[in-house]
Short mmCIF file of C-alpha atoms in Angstrom, two decimals:
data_model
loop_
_atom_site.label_atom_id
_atom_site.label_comp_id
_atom_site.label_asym_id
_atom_site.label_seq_id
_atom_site.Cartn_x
_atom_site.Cartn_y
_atom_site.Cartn_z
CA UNK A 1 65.19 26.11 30.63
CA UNK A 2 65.34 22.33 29.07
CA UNK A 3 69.11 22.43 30.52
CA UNK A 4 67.49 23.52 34.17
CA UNK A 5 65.00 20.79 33.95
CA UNK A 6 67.61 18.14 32.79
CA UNK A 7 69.86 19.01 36.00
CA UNK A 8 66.80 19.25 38.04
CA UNK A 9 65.56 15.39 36.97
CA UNK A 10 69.59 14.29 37.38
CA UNK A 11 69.85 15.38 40.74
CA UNK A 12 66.71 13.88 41.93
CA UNK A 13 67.13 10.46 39.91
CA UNK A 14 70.50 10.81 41.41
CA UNK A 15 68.93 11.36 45.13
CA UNK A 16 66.37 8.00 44.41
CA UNK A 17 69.38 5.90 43.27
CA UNK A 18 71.32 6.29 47.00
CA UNK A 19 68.53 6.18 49.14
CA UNK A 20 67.91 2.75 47.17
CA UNK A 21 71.48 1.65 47.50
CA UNK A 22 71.13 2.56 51.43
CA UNK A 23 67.98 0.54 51.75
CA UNK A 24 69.52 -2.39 50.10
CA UNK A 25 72.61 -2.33 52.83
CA UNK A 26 70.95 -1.99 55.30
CA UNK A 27 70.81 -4.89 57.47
CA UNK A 28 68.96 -6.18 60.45
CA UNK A 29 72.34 -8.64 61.53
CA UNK A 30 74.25 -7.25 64.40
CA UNK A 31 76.97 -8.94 65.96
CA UNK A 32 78.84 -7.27 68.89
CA UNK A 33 81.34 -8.75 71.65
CA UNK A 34 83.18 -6.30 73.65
CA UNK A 35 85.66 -6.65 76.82
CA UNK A 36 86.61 -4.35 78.99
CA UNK A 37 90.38 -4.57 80.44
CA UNK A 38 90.55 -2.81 83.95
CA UNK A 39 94.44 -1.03 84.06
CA UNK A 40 96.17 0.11 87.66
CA UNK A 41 97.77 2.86 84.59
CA UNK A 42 96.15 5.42 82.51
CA UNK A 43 97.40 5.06 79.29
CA UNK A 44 97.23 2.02 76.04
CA UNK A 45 99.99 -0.34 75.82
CA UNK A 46 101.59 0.47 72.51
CA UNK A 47 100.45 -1.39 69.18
CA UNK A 48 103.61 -2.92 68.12
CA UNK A 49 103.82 -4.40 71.33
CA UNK A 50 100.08 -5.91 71.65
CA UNK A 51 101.05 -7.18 67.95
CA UNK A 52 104.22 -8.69 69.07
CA UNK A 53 103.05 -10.24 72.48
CA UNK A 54 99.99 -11.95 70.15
CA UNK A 55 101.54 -13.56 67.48
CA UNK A 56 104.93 -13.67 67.54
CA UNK A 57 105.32 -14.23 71.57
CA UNK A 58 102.05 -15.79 72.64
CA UNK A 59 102.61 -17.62 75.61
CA UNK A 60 99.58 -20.19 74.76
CA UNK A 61 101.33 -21.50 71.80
CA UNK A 62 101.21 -25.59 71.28
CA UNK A 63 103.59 -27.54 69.65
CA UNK A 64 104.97 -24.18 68.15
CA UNK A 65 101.65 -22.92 66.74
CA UNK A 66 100.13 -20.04 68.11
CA UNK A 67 96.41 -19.69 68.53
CA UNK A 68 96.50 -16.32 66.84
CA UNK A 69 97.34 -17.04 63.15
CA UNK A 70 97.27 -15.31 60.10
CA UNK A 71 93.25 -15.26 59.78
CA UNK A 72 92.68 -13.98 63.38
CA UNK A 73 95.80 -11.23 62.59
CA UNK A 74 93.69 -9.35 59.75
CA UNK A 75 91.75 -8.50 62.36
CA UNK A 76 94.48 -6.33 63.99
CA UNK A 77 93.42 -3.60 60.53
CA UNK A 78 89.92 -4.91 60.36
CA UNK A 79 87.75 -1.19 60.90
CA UNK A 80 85.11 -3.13 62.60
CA UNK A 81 87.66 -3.68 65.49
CA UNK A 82 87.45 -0.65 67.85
CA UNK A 83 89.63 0.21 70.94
CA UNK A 84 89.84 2.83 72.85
CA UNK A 85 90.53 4.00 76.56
CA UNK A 86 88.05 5.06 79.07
CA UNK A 87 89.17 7.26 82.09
CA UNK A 88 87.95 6.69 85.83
CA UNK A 89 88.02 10.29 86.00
CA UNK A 90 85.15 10.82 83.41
CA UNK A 91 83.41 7.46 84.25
CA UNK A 92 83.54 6.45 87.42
CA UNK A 93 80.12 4.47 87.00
CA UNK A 94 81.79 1.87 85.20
CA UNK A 95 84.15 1.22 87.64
CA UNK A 96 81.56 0.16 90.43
CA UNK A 97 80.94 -3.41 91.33
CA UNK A 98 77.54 -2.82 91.77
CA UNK A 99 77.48 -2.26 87.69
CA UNK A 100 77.49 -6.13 87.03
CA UNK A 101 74.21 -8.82 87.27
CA UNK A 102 73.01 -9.96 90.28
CA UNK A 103 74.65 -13.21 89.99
CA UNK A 104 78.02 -11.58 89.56
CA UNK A 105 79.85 -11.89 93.27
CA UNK A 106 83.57 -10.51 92.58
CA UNK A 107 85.99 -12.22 95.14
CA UNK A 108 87.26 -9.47 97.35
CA UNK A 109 91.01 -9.45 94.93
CA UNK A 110 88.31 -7.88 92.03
CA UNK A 111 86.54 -5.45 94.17
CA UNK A 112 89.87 -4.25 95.52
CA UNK A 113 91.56 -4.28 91.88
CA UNK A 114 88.63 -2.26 90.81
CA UNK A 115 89.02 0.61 93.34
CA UNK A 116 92.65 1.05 92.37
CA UNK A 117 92.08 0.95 88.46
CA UNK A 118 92.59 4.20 87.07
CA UNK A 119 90.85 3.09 83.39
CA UNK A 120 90.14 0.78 81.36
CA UNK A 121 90.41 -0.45 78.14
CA UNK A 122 87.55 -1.36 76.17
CA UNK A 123 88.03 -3.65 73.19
CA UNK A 124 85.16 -4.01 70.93
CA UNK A 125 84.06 -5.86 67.58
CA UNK A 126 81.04 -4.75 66.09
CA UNK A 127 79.83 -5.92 62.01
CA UNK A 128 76.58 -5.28 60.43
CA UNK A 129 77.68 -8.14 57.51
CA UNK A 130 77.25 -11.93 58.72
CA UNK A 131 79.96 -13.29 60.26
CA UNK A 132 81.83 -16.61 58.08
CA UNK A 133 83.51 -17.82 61.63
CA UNK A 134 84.01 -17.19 65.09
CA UNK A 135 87.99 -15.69 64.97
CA UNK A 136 86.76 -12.52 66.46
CA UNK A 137 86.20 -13.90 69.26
CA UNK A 138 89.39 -15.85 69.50
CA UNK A 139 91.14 -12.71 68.51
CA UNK A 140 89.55 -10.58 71.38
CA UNK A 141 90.17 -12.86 73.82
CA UNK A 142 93.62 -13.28 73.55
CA UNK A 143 93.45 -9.68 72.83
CA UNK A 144 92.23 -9.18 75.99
CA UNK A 145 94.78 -10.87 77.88
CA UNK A 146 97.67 -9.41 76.06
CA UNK A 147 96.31 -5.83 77.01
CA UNK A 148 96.17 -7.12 80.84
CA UNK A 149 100.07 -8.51 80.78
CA UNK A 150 101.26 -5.03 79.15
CA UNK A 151 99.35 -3.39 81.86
CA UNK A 152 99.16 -5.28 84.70
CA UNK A 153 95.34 -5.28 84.95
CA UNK A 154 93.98 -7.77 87.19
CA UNK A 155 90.20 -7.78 86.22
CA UNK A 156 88.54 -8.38 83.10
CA UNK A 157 85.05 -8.00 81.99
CA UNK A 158 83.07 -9.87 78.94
CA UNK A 159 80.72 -7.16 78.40
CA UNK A 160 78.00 -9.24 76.28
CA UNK A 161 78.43 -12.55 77.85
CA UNK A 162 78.61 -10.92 81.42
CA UNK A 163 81.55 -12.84 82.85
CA UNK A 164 83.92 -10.93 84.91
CA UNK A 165 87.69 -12.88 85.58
CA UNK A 166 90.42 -12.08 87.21
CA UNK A 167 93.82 -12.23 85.13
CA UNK A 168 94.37 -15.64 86.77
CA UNK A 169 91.05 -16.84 85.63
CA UNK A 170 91.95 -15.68 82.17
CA UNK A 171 94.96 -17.01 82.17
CA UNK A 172 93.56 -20.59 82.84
CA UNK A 173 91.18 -20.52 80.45
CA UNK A 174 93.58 -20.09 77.58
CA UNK A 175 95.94 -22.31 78.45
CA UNK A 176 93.28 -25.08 78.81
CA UNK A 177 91.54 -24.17 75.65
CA UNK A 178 93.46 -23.46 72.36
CA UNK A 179 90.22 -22.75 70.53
CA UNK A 180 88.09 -20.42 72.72
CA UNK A 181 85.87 -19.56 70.44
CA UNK A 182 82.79 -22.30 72.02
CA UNK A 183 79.71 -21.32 73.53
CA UNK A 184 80.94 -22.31 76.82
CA UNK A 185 83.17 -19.71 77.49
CA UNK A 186 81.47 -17.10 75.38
CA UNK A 187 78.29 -17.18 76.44
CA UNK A 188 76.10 -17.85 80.01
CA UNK A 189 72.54 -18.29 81.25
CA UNK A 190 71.15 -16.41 84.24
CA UNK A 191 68.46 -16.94 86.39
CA UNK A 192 66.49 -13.73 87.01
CA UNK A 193 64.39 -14.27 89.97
CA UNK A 194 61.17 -11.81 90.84
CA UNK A 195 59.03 -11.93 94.09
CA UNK A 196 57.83 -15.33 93.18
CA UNK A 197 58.70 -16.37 89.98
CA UNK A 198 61.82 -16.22 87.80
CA UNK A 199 62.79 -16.65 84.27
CA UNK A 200 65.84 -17.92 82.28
CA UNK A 201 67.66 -15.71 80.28
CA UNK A 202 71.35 -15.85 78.06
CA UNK A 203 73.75 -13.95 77.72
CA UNK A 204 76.47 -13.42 74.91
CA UNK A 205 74.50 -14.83 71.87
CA UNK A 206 75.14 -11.43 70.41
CA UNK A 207 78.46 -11.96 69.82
CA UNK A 208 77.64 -14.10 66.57
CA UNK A 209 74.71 -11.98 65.29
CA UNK A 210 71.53 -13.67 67.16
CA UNK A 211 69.29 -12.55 69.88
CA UNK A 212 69.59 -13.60 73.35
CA UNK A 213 66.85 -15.98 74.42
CA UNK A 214 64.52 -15.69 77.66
CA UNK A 215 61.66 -17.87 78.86
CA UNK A 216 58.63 -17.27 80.37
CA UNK A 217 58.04 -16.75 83.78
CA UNK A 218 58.65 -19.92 85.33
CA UNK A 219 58.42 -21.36 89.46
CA UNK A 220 61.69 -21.53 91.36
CA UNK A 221 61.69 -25.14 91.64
CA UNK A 222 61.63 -25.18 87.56
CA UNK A 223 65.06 -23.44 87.66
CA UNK A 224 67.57 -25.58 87.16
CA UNK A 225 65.68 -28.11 84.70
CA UNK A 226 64.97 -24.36 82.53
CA UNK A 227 68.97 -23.14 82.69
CA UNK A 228 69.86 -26.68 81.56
CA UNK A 229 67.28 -26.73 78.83
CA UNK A 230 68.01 -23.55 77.42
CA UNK A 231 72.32 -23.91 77.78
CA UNK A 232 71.58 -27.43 75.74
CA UNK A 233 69.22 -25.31 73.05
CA UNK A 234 72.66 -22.46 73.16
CA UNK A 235 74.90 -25.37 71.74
CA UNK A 236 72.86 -25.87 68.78
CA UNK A 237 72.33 -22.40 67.97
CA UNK A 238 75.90 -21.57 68.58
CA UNK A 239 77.05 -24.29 66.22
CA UNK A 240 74.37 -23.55 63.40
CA UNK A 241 74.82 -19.76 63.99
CA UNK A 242 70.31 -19.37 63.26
CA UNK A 243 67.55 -19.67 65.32
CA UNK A 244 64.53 -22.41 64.03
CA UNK A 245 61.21 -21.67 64.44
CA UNK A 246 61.32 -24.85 67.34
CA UNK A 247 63.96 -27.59 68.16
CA UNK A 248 64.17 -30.35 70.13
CA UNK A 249 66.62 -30.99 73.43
CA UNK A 250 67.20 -33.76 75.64
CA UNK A 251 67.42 -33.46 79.76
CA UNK A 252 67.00 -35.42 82.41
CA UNK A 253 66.32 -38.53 80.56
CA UNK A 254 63.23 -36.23 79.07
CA UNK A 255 63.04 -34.42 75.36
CA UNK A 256 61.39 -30.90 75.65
CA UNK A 257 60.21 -28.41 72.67
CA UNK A 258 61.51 -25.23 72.31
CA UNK A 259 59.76 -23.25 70.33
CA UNK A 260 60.88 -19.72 69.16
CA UNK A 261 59.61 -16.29 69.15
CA UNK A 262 61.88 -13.52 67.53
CA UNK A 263 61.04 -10.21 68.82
CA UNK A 264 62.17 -7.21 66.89
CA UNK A 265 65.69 -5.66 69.40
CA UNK A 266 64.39 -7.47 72.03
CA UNK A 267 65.67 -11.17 73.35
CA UNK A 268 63.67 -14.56 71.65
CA UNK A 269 61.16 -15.38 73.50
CA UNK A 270 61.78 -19.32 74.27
CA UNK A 271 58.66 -21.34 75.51
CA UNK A 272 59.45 -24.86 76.52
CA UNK A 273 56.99 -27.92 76.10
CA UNK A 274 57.76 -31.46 77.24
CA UNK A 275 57.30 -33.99 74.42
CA UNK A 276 54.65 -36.39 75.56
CA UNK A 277 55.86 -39.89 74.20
CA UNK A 278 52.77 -42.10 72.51
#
């Protein structure tokens, strides 16, 4: 009987100690980019060769040194890297144009590249543990591209930023910008217009672990002075990777408040004040 009861209390002292060590990892951070490579073929290119085309033969290299070093290669084992290939056959939703924002008009070249893709390949980061840096996002850019030369995809779609290039486009970017790992191509602010009213809204924030932001309905005539506001308050959050309680921008020879509403899995609420000067 005492041997029963000592078992008994083990297993339940035993039952209290993980359900502690669960609660204590788990964690409200989320960061998650993801890109989806549209291929004319049906299959993944092969590893060795996305591995080879990356480092060792990256066509973006400067003065010898590729943008995919030894830091952004871990990634290539990292588990929180996922890819995987997604069929036309057995999703043919994701393959519409009609799938993207509003805003998003694909030049005819996408729409048509689109109807002929067979798949696509969707290359995702996702991690639950805060981020150090931003090589992820180099990584799956380049990733990205590499997956599109091996296949000849001509379309490519940042999921969480909701950007859609063609190969060309791509191809521009990264030979312009060795580091792509800045706000301005990972992230974008939208306009979502109503009836009457419209609000301003980001996109791709996410990738890095914070909430997208989104004012309050605002009039149409506030538009631009709102998406230029809120892309200046993106370059401050992007760089200090946390979202204040308020901060401070400058536009149109003006400063505005932004002050800061977190809202649990839903975007920050942004209201924006102009600073009356004494």
């Amino acid at each position: 009987m005492t041997w029963a009861v000592a078992l008994i209390c083990f297993g339940l002292a035993l039952i209290v100690t993980v359900l502690v060590l669960n609660r204590r990892h788990q964690s409200t951070y989320l960061a998650m980019a993801e890109y989806w490579v549209y291929t004319p073929g049906d299959k993944l290119p092969d590893d060795d060769d996305v591995v080879t085309r990356m480092i060792r033969d990256n066509p973006y290299r400067r003065r010898g040194v590729s943008p995919i070093g030894t830091a952004e290669g871990l990634i290539f084992s990292d588990v929180r890297l996922h890819v995987a290939l997604a069929l036309r056959a057995k999703n043919p939703h994701i393959f519409r144009p009609d799938q993207f924002e509003d805003g998003i008009q694909p030049a005819a070249e996408i729409v048509e590249a689109l109807k002929t893709a067979k798949a696509l390949v969707k290359i995702r980061y996702v991690s639950d543990i805060p981020l150090k840096d931003k090589r992820h996002l180099q990584f799956l850019l380049h990733a990205s591209d590499t997956i599109a030369e091996l296949t000849q995809a001509q379309v490519i779609y940042d999921v969480k930023a909701d950007r859609l290039f063609s190969r060309q486009e791509l191809q521009a970017i990264l030979r312009d910008n060795f580091d792509v790992t800045g706000s301005e191509l990972q992230t974008s602010t939208i306009w979502k217009q109503g009836p009457v009213i419209g609000r301003a809204e980001t996109r791709g924030l996410n990738k890095i672990g914070l909430q997208d932001l989104c004012t309050g309905d605002m009039d149409l005539d506030q538009r631009v002075l709102a998406t230029h506001i809120v892309n200046e308050a993106i370059r401050t959050l992007w760089a200090n990777t946390d979202v204040p309680e308020s901060m401070d921008v400058q536009a149109f020879d003006d400063t505005f408040r932004l002050q800061f509403e977190k809202m649990k899995d839903k975007p920050t609420m942004v209201k924006i004040l102009r600073v009356q000067e004494l």
